Amino acid sequence: MEEKYGGDVLAGPGGGGGGGGRLGPVDAPSARFTKYIVLLCFTKFLKAVGLFESYDLLKAVHIVQFIFILKLGTAFLMVLFQKPFSSGKSITRHQWIKIFKHAVAGCIISLLWFFGLTLCGPLRTLLLFEHSDIVVISLLSVLFTGSGGGPAKTRGAAFFIIAVICLLLFDNDDLMAKMAEHPEGHHDSALTHMLYTAIAFLGVADHKSKVESWFSLVMPFTTVIFLIMILDFYVDAICSVKIEVNKCARYGSFTIFVSALLFGNFWTHPITDQLRAMNRAAHQESTEHVLSGGVVVSAIFFILSANILSSPSKRGQKGTLIGYSPEGTPLYNFMGDAFQHSSQSIPRFIKESLKQILEENDSRQIFYFLCLNLLFTFVELFYGVLTNSLGLISDGFHMLFDCSALVMGLFAALMSRWKATRIFSYGYGRIEILSGFINGLFLMVIAFFVFMESVARLIDPPELDTHMLTPVSVGGLIVNLIGICAFSHAHNHTHGASQGSCHSSDHSHSHHMHSHSDHGHGHSHGSAGGGMNANMRGVFLHVLADTLGSVGVIVSTILIEQFGWFIADPLCSLFIAVLIFLSVVPLIKDACQVLLLRLPPEYEKELHLALEKIQKIEGLISYRDPHFWRHSASIVAGTIHIQVTSDVLEQRIVQQVTGILKDAGVNNLTIQVEKEAYFQHMSGLSTGFHDVLAMTKQMESMKYYKDGTYIM
Amino acid sequence: MGTIHLFRKPQRSFFGKLLQEFGLVAADRRSWKILLFGAINLTCTGFLLMWCSSTNSIALTAYTYLTIFDLFSLMTCLISYWVMMRKPSPVYSFGFERLEVLAVFASTVLAQLGALFILKESVERFLEQPEIHTGRLLVGTFVALSFNLFTMLSIRNKPFAYVSEAASTSWLQEHVADLSRSVCGIIPGLSSVFLPRMNPFVLIDLAGAFALCITYMLIEINNYFAVDTASAIAIALMTFGTMYPMSVYSGKVLLQTTPPHVIGQLDKLLREVSTLDGVLEVRNEHFWTLGFGSLAGSVHVRIRRDANEQMVLAHVTNRLYTLVSTLTVQIFKDDWIRPSLPSGPVAANVLNFSDHHIIPMPPLKGIDESNPVTSTPTKPSSPPPEFSFNTPGKNVNPVILLNTQTRPYGLGLNHGHIPYNSVVNQGLGVPGIGATQGFRTGFTNIPSRYGTNNRIGQPRP
């Protein structure tokens, strides 16, 4: 069956097991690669042996000498094999400079590498260092470019990070007893090892050069040079030519991690003594890095992440469909990504957005207040860390958490000024309302949690020490009071503006016929300045709630210190929770009304009047579906269908109705003027029976009206 | 929690009014089940919260918030029943469909805010890890899990089902899909189970329970209390991941945006509209979703000065009506006032018009005869400079078109759009008799099916 349909039926990616109908890049038969894979695995295994051995060697030899001998031996053998001077092209001066740079960098890296080896032991070094290029590259691309390639890669990167964290935090490396004898005193985790590396690096201590006879070290050095450098280099080169790079990376890292784990467990075991016998340098059995749960877990995660990250990304690319091949399989073009990302440089982006923020009043105020708040928070956090006071630190985090509302308000204020796009066809102004709504919900959640907490405390009032609370809350109070001053100023200002606009609209009602453009301008200006800005209200309420919190803390502190009323604290917070809740309800209500496309309450009366006036227009029969809603602070949108007698000019009706509704405050208007002919056309055009029915009904009503008018 | 929800209702809900509406909903038999589940949910949540405080585990608290989210989703379900019963009121002229969207948005946002609180708490806990008692941890996990799954699977929650289908996949779903694809690569038989899109709520419930089990194990074995905080963070992040796409989707509906998936269709329709005869441009197009699914929109169409407004309006509406159910089209012309100034050619045109008028007009249209007389003089009188290079008969056209507007509608009917346009074109190009002949020939060609329809339609006005 499979073969029969192989040619023309598309097999799904999971379904089509064999045959020729398989999609995707073609895999070569794996049997051909087996010998290379075995070779690679064996080499990696040997490399692990070499590293363990070099760890033993490093106990006897100083690191600098070790690296010198290692590099010397490698260079000698390599020059013999490769003949770089006698064969090939001669090296230019430019290339020499590059080679020199490369050598310096390589030297530093290998110094760090082996220094890490002396400190953390071979197992951890192997886990951290032995990643192939492809793994590291795809990790970095996931972490820093964002478009790493599908969820699989993201998972791989997450595994990698988890592995590193496991190694750093959960790996209690040496048993304390064993560690006690280490020459430098002791560090209990790999993290401190790393720190120590950084500190002690500059003066590399020569406390370990206790070589009895260099001659006895020739053999171990040879094996190390051969295993770590030469063999690995050549086999890697061969394998990466013969097999795919990612396969090479996958098998290689798997083998090396597993063998590292094995050796980590068994290196000191009698079985491996044959291996170690080569190294006659006495191992004092004093400090051995042992296997711990954390290391095993992190090794597993490293293996997983190496496996995932080195696998070729199947799904990551977003192709665009170009067409179909003659067989009917879709053809995709995978060029897209490089062209779409025209990313700005970060400083420039920050500069631009700062400029945008500072341009307008609202966002500027939020931004300044955010800065002030963050400053206070960081001072608090810093001071908390300095004095090791948990209360301060957690209060700092609490402030940071509050700042998230401000950040959202800032974003909303920023975004609301973006230009209208295809998707946001009215512009982004409505985002402010949505942000106000979210802020309101946020405050409700806060009020709820405070309420629950205070009820719990009311039942069981805990003892609390108050000595740290007062300065912090006074500081918070001052910061928040500044915020309230700034925002309430804005609040009043907007109120004034909206009143002004109302006034102007009243004013121009009387002679709306000849002051159209003027009025429109005045109105839009007025409402752009303020109207109802839910976003600012939300932010203001947030700051208000914070202020209330600080006041509550101060009051309850005073009560507790003066009278010892521990019940005052929960009572205060109960009161505050209720206050916050009550203050938020109007905001939520208003935002809900706007989001539900309610007739704007502040225009309700005018719109009613306007509709009555519309009905009196000459030649107008009726209107239907009047929808008016506030889209954003500055836009009140409306649509209406108007039926007119067939003898009037549509454009004149449109003009009159537009004038009336514009005066009523609707500034984004669509008017559909329908005559009797329209319904005839429609009943003819629409083949759907249902629509025809609706239309004929409409027509009947029209007829009735018409009769009425004609009778009159 | 209940009180919070009450005030999310749109109107100032005095409790009596609320109770009345509630009674309305409760009268429906379907909502009994939901109310029952809501009651069970409340008790369940109460127990879970008690266990949370007795175990002192924040991971369990994070998981409990999922149960509370379930309560919200039940309320959303109730709201959607209520919405179905309500008719649009004059104040809420679009009806209450959006309330559903708002409820979905609010509950997803509340879930995310809860997750945010969990994150904050767990950061504080990292500083000072309290001891966790595992006593009720596993019990709580399984009670919550079974209850959540039971609710999800037994109640058909229309709004959430729609949103979870329509919104983009969460990262949790993507990862699970990715994993299950590789599993299916190994065992192809499982593909029917794993490959379809997983329900995000079931997924997060299972994943959260899994995290809690791991927590339990590690605490039991090794007293790793930090695992509790870590899994709380994991659950919070998963909650974010699950809820975020849904709140983005419903938020975009609330923001009155054009849903991206209909943009292609809309573009096609608008292109068609702009190629209609007489249409010069389409602008100020606003299309947005009213509730989940139904599209509303308004558009301004600028037409040529001599085009027939009602016909264009009908065609535009007809095209867009397939996609946009609540549609308003404003037709506008440039310079429509200007022609009234010069009066010279008017008389000639009127004469001209009356000539033609007599020929094609059946006596039935007696009422309409007055229309052109009042409306035409303004139009054709202008010798518009921009059209002057066109056919000489241009000025006469509107007259003909005015005639066509009411009567020969059957043409458009018969031939669908294309012949209709061609006829109108003909009428434009060759005014006068040529056009009328066109109509006549068209008229004779009426296929019987539509013809009857037409004849039924025609005598009515």
mmCIF file of N, CA, C and O in Angstrom, chain A residues 199-266:
data_model
loop_
_atom_site.group_PDB
_atom_site.id
_atom_site.type_symbol
_atom_site.label_atom_id
_atom_site.label_comp_id
_atom_site.label_asym_id
_atom_site.label_seq_id
_atom_site.Cartn_x
_atom_site.Cartn_y
_atom_site.Cartn_z
ATOM 1 N N ILE A 199 38.902 34.782 41.940
ATOM 2 C CA ILE A 199 39.734 35.562 42.870
ATOM 3 C C ILE A 199 41.185 35.108 42.814
ATOM 4 O O ILE A 199 42.108 35.909 42.688
ATOM 5 N N ALA A 200 41.344 33.802 42.859
ATOM 6 C CA ALA A 200 42.709 33.298 43.011
ATOM 7 C C ALA A 200 43.453 33.227 41.696
ATOM 8 O O ALA A 200 44.616 32.857 41.658
ATOM 9 N N PHE A 201 42.777 33.598 40.634
ATOM 10 C CA PHE A 201 43.391 33.379 39.337
ATOM 11 C C PHE A 201 44.655 34.218 39.158
ATOM 12 O O PHE A 201 45.664 33.761 38.633
ATOM 13 N N LEU A 202 44.590 35.451 39.625
ATOM 14 C CA LEU A 202 45.670 36.387 39.325
ATOM 15 C C LEU A 202 46.993 35.890 39.900
ATOM 16 O O LEU A 202 48.016 35.898 39.220
ATOM 17 N N GLY A 203 46.975 35.478 41.128
ATOM 18 C CA GLY A 203 48.218 34.908 41.659
ATOM 19 C C GLY A 203 48.069 33.415 41.729
ATOM 20 O O GLY A 203 47.618 32.880 42.728
ATOM 21 N N VAL A 204 48.446 32.764 40.655
ATOM 22 C CA VAL A 204 48.240 31.324 40.649
ATOM 23 C C VAL A 204 49.187 30.701 41.664
ATOM 24 O O VAL A 204 50.403 30.728 41.500
ATOM 25 N N ALA A 205 48.654 30.194 42.704
ATOM 26 C CA ALA A 205 49.482 29.726 43.805
ATOM 27 C C ALA A 205 50.262 28.487 43.402
ATOM 28 O O ALA A 205 49.731 27.605 42.743
ATOM 29 N N ASP A 206 51.499 28.453 43.786
ATOM 30 C CA ASP A 206 52.301 27.280 43.425
ATOM 31 C C ASP A 206 52.487 26.390 44.650
ATOM 32 O O ASP A 206 53.572 26.120 45.088
ATOM 33 N N HIS A 207 51.399 25.985 45.140
ATOM 34 C CA HIS A 207 51.489 25.202 46.363
ATOM 35 C C HIS A 207 51.558 23.715 46.079
ATOM 36 O O HIS A 207 51.613 22.923 46.972
ATOM 37 N N LYS A 208 51.525 23.364 44.825
ATOM 38 C CA LYS A 208 51.371 21.944 44.573
ATOM 39 C C LYS A 208 52.530 21.306 43.819
ATOM 40 O O LYS A 208 52.437 20.158 43.440
ATOM 41 N N SER A 209 53.526 22.069 43.530
ATOM 42 C CA SER A 209 54.592 21.444 42.743
ATOM 43 C C SER A 209 55.499 20.606 43.638
ATOM 44 O O SER A 209 56.453 21.096 44.217
ATOM 45 N N LYS A 210 55.101 19.384 43.705
ATOM 46 C CA LYS A 210 55.906 18.475 44.523
ATOM 47 C C LYS A 210 56.261 17.260 43.663
ATOM 48 O O LYS A 210 55.834 16.165 43.909
ATOM 49 N N VAL A 211 56.984 17.557 42.614
ATOM 50 C CA VAL A 211 57.319 16.486 41.678
ATOM 51 C C VAL A 211 58.587 15.808 42.136
ATOM 52 O O VAL A 211 59.614 16.456 42.347
ATOM 53 N N GLU A 212 58.523 14.498 42.257
ATOM 54 C CA GLU A 212 59.736 13.791 42.697
ATOM 55 C C GLU A 212 60.671 13.601 41.523
ATOM 56 O O GLU A 212 61.802 14.055 41.524
ATOM 57 N N SER A 213 60.145 12.941 40.486
ATOM 58 C CA SER A 213 61.014 12.763 39.326
ATOM 59 C C SER A 213 60.199 13.028 38.077
ATOM 60 O O SER A 213 59.117 12.469 37.905
ATOM 61 N N TRP A 214 60.689 13.913 37.245
ATOM 62 C CA TRP A 214 59.969 14.234 36.028
ATOM 63 C C TRP A 214 59.879 13.040 35.110
ATOM 64 O O TRP A 214 58.967 12.949 34.297
ATOM 65 N N PHE A 215 60.869 12.131 35.296
ATOM 66 C CA PHE A 215 60.905 11.006 34.375
ATOM 67 C C PHE A 215 59.674 10.121 34.502
ATOM 68 O O PHE A 215 59.152 9.626 33.511
ATOM 69 N N SER A 216 59.234 9.988 35.751
ATOM 70 C CA SER A 216 58.081 9.112 35.956
ATOM 71 C C SER A 216 56.812 9.674 35.344
ATOM 72 O O SER A 216 55.820 8.988 35.209
ATOM 73 N N LEU A 217 56.862 10.951 34.994
ATOM 74 C CA LEU A 217 55.656 11.579 34.461
ATOM 75 C C LEU A 217 55.570 11.537 32.939
ATOM 76 O O LEU A 217 54.589 11.980 32.365
ATOM 77 N N VAL A 218 56.589 11.029 32.315
ATOM 78 C CA VAL A 218 56.606 11.042 30.852
ATOM 79 C C VAL A 218 55.443 10.235 30.294
ATOM 80 O O VAL A 218 54.707 10.693 29.421
ATOM 81 N N MET A 219 55.285 9.086 30.852
ATOM 82 C CA MET A 219 54.242 8.197 30.342
ATOM 83 C C MET A 219 52.845 8.816 30.483
ATOM 84 O O MET A 219 52.100 8.899 29.490
ATOM 85 N N PRO A 220 52.467 9.244 31.701
ATOM 86 C CA PRO A 220 51.150 9.882 31.818
ATOM 87 C C PRO A 220 50.992 11.084 30.906
ATOM 88 O O PRO A 220 49.936 11.262 30.285
ATOM 89 N N PHE A 221 52.002 11.898 30.791
ATOM 90 C CA PHE A 221 51.887 13.059 29.911
ATOM 91 C C PHE A 221 51.638 12.641 28.476
ATOM 92 O O PHE A 221 50.821 13.226 27.766
ATOM 93 N N THR A 222 52.341 11.626 28.054
ATOM 94 C CA THR A 222 52.145 11.163 26.686
ATOM 95 C C THR A 222 50.702 10.724 26.465
ATOM 96 O O THR A 222 50.071 11.098 25.463
ATOM 97 N N THR A 223 50.203 9.935 27.418
ATOM 98 C CA THR A 223 48.825 9.494 27.232
ATOM 99 C C THR A 223 47.871 10.673 27.214
ATOM 100 O O THR A 223 46.967 10.742 26.373
ATOM 101 N N VAL A 224 48.086 11.613 28.127
ATOM 102 C CA VAL A 224 47.181 12.757 28.166
ATOM 103 C C VAL A 224 47.240 13.527 26.862
ATOM 104 O O VAL A 224 46.205 13.871 26.267
ATOM 105 N N ILE A 225 48.456 13.800 26.398
ATOM 106 C CA ILE A 225 48.598 14.544 25.143
ATOM 107 C C ILE A 225 47.899 13.807 24.018
ATOM 108 O O ILE A 225 47.132 14.378 23.240
ATOM 109 N N PHE A 226 48.153 12.520 23.975
ATOM 110 C CA PHE A 226 47.582 11.755 22.884
ATOM 111 C C PHE A 226 46.052 11.719 22.962
ATOM 112 O O PHE A 226 45.371 11.987 21.971
ATOM 113 N N LEU A 227 45.543 11.455 24.163
ATOM 114 C CA LEU A 227 44.096 11.253 24.277
ATOM 115 C C LEU A 227 43.326 12.560 24.136
ATOM 116 O O LEU A 227 42.331 12.636 23.422
ATOM 117 N N ILE A 228 43.779 13.583 24.869
ATOM 118 C CA ILE A 228 42.973 14.805 24.885
ATOM 119 C C ILE A 228 43.134 15.606 23.608
ATOM 120 O O ILE A 228 42.172 16.104 23.043
ATOM 121 N N MET A 229 44.367 15.718 23.181
ATOM 122 C CA MET A 229 44.612 16.639 22.076
ATOM 123 C C MET A 229 44.581 15.957 20.716
ATOM 124 O O MET A 229 43.761 16.257 19.864
ATOM 125 N N ILE A 230 45.490 15.036 20.512
ATOM 126 C CA ILE A 230 45.732 14.537 19.162
ATOM 127 C C ILE A 230 44.561 13.698 18.648
ATOM 128 O O ILE A 230 43.924 14.022 17.640
ATOM 129 N N LEU A 231 44.268 12.656 19.401
ATOM 130 C CA LEU A 231 43.257 11.718 18.936
ATOM 131 C C LEU A 231 41.913 12.412 18.746
ATOM 132 O O LEU A 231 41.250 12.249 17.715
ATOM 133 N N ASP A 232 41.573 13.221 19.767
ATOM 134 C CA ASP A 232 40.292 13.903 19.708
ATOM 135 C C ASP A 232 40.201 14.807 18.486
ATOM 136 O O ASP A 232 39.206 14.817 17.756
ATOM 137 N N PHE A 233 41.274 15.532 18.243
ATOM 138 C CA PHE A 233 41.296 16.458 17.115
ATOM 139 C C PHE A 233 41.060 15.734 15.798
ATOM 140 O O PHE A 233 40.193 16.106 15.004
ATOM 141 N N TYR A 234 41.809 14.657 15.595
ATOM 142 C CA TYR A 234 41.702 13.985 14.298
ATOM 143 C C TYR A 234 40.372 13.279 14.127
ATOM 144 O O TYR A 234 39.754 13.349 13.067
ATOM 145 N N VAL A 235 39.948 12.612 15.190
ATOM 146 C CA VAL A 235 38.696 11.868 15.040
ATOM 147 C C VAL A 235 37.534 12.843 14.835
ATOM 148 O O VAL A 235 36.646 12.608 14.003
ATOM 149 N N ASP A 236 37.566 13.956 15.562
ATOM 150 C CA ASP A 236 36.526 14.968 15.358
ATOM 151 C C ASP A 236 36.496 15.441 13.919
ATOM 152 O O ASP A 236 35.433 15.564 13.304
ATOM 153 N N ALA A 237 37.699 15.704 13.406
ATOM 154 C CA ALA A 237 37.778 16.190 12.033
ATOM 155 C C ALA A 237 37.194 15.181 11.068
ATOM 156 O O ALA A 237 36.379 15.524 10.199
ATOM 157 N N ILE A 238 37.571 13.935 11.252
ATOM 158 C CA ILE A 238 37.088 12.906 10.331
ATOM 159 C C ILE A 238 35.572 12.775 10.422
ATOM 160 O O ILE A 238 34.855 12.778 9.419
ATOM 161 N N CYS A 239 35.111 12.696 11.686
ATOM 162 C CA CYS A 239 33.681 12.446 11.863
ATOM 163 C C CYS A 239 32.845 13.593 11.334
ATOM 164 O O CYS A 239 31.792 13.375 10.737
ATOM 165 N N SER A 240 33.322 14.810 11.560
ATOM 166 C CA SER A 240 32.485 15.910 11.096
ATOM 167 C C SER A 240 32.465 15.988 9.585
ATOM 168 O O SER A 240 31.558 16.581 9.011
ATOM 169 N N VAL A 241 33.450 15.380 8.940
ATOM 170 C CA VAL A 241 33.368 15.301 7.480
ATOM 171 C C VAL A 241 32.429 14.176 7.060
ATOM 172 O O VAL A 241 31.581 14.351 6.197
ATOM 173 N N LYS A 242 32.565 13.040 7.743
ATOM 174 C CA LYS A 242 31.847 11.864 7.269
ATOM 175 C C LYS A 242 30.372 11.860 7.710
ATOM 176 O O LYS A 242 29.505 11.485 6.937
ATOM 177 N N ILE A 243 30.142 12.183 8.952
ATOM 178 C CA ILE A 243 28.751 12.206 9.406
ATOM 179 C C ILE A 243 28.298 13.659 9.467
ATOM 180 O O ILE A 243 29.114 14.576 9.390
ATOM 181 N N GLU A 244 27.003 13.861 9.670
ATOM 182 C CA GLU A 244 26.530 15.230 9.850
ATOM 183 C C GLU A 244 27.052 15.770 11.169
ATOM 184 O O GLU A 244 27.261 15.029 12.121
ATOM 185 N N VAL A 245 27.202 17.081 11.191
ATOM 186 C CA VAL A 245 27.797 17.705 12.368
ATOM 187 C C VAL A 245 26.932 17.479 13.595
ATOM 188 O O VAL A 245 27.434 17.187 14.678
ATOM 189 N N ASN A 246 25.605 17.597 13.402
ATOM 190 C CA ASN A 246 24.764 17.519 14.599
ATOM 191 C C ASN A 246 24.726 16.116 15.168
ATOM 192 O O ASN A 246 24.667 15.930 16.371
ATOM 193 N N LYS A 247 24.828 15.135 14.274
ATOM 194 C CA LYS A 247 24.871 13.768 14.769
ATOM 195 C C LYS A 247 26.146 13.542 15.557
ATOM 196 O O LYS A 247 26.144 12.946 16.630
ATOM 197 N N CYS A 248 27.207 14.055 14.977
ATOM 198 C CA CYS A 248 28.515 13.959 15.603
ATOM 199 C C CYS A 248 28.458 14.552 17.003
ATOM 200 O O CYS A 248 28.889 13.938 17.991
ATOM 201 N N ALA A 249 27.864 15.763 17.096
ATOM 202 C CA ALA A 249 27.787 16.442 18.386
ATOM 203 C C ALA A 249 26.954 15.646 19.360
ATOM 204 O O ALA A 249 27.296 15.506 20.539
ATOM 205 N N ARG A 250 25.848 15.082 18.856
ATOM 206 C CA ARG A 250 24.941 14.375 19.745
ATOM 207 C C ARG A 250 25.615 13.151 20.358
ATOM 208 O O ARG A 250 25.684 13.001 21.579
ATOM 209 N N TYR A 251 26.194 12.305 19.484
ATOM 210 C CA TYR A 251 26.810 11.083 20.007
ATOM 211 C C TYR A 251 27.996 11.417 20.881
ATOM 212 O O TYR A 251 28.199 10.823 21.938
ATOM 213 N N GLY A 252 28.794 12.394 20.413
ATOM 214 C CA GLY A 252 30.000 12.743 21.155
ATOM 215 C C GLY A 252 29.667 13.185 22.558
ATOM 216 O O GLY A 252 30.223 12.683 23.543
ATOM 217 N N SER A 253 28.720 14.138 22.667
ATOM 218 C CA SER A 253 28.462 14.670 24.004
ATOM 219 C C SER A 253 27.804 13.622 24.887
ATOM 220 O O SER A 253 28.091 13.548 26.078
ATOM 221 N N PHE A 254 26.974 12.800 24.275
ATOM 222 C CA PHE A 254 26.349 11.750 25.079
ATOM 223 C C PHE A 254 27.399 10.841 25.693
ATOM 224 O O PHE A 254 27.424 10.593 26.894
ATOM 225 N N THR A 255 28.324 10.357 24.840
ATOM 226 C CA THR A 255 29.347 9.440 25.336
ATOM 227 C C THR A 255 30.204 10.089 26.402
ATOM 228 O O THR A 255 30.505 9.480 27.421
ATOM 229 N N ILE A 256 30.578 11.318 26.126
ATOM 230 C CA ILE A 256 31.543 11.912 27.048
ATOM 231 C C ILE A 256 30.891 12.185 28.404
ATOM 232 O O ILE A 256 31.518 11.989 29.452
ATOM 233 N N PHE A 257 29.623 12.571 28.398
ATOM 234 C CA PHE A 257 28.980 12.818 29.686
ATOM 235 C C PHE A 257 28.772 11.521 30.457
ATOM 236 O O PHE A 257 29.007 11.442 31.666
ATOM 237 N N VAL A 258 28.339 10.489 29.712
ATOM 238 C CA VAL A 258 28.094 9.213 30.397
ATOM 239 C C VAL A 258 29.391 8.651 30.942
ATOM 240 O O VAL A 258 29.462 8.206 32.101
ATOM 241 N N SER A 259 30.436 8.721 30.135
ATOM 242 C CA SER A 259 31.690 8.155 30.629
ATOM 243 C C SER A 259 32.237 8.995 31.778
ATOM 244 O O SER A 259 32.855 8.454 32.700
ATOM 245 N N ALA A 260 31.988 10.309 31.725
ATOM 246 C CA ALA A 260 32.408 11.143 32.841
ATOM 247 C C ALA A 260 31.690 10.723 34.115
ATOM 248 O O ALA A 260 32.304 10.639 35.187
ATOM 249 N N LEU A 261 30.391 10.451 33.981
ATOM 250 C CA LEU A 261 29.635 10.017 35.156
ATOM 251 C C LEU A 261 30.185 8.701 35.696
ATOM 252 O O LEU A 261 30.392 8.538 36.900
ATOM 253 N N LEU A 262 30.467 7.771 34.769
ATOM 254 C CA LEU A 262 30.993 6.475 35.186
ATOM 255 C C LEU A 262 32.319 6.640 35.914
ATOM 256 O O LEU A 262 32.516 6.107 37.008
ATOM 257 N N PHE A 263 33.188 7.403 35.301
ATOM 258 C CA PHE A 263 34.505 7.578 35.917
ATOM 259 C C PHE A 263 34.398 8.316 37.240
ATOM 260 O O PHE A 263 35.128 8.046 38.175
ATOM 261 N N GLY A 264 33.475 9.277 37.252
ATOM 262 C CA GLY A 264 33.301 10.022 38.488
ATOM 263 C C GLY A 264 32.965 9.085 39.634
ATOM 264 O O GLY A 264 33.377 9.298 40.772
ATOM 265 N N ASN A 265 32.260 8.035 39.303
ATOM 266 C CA ASN A 265 31.924 7.082 40.359
ATOM 267 C C ASN A 265 33.055 6.089 40.613
ATOM 268 O O ASN A 265 33.339 5.735 41.749
ATOM 269 N N PHE A 266 33.680 5.647 39.531
ATOM 270 C CA PHE A 266 34.570 4.487 39.686
ATOM 271 C C PHE A 266 36.050 4.821 39.648
ATOM 272 O O PHE A 266 36.866 3.929 39.690
#
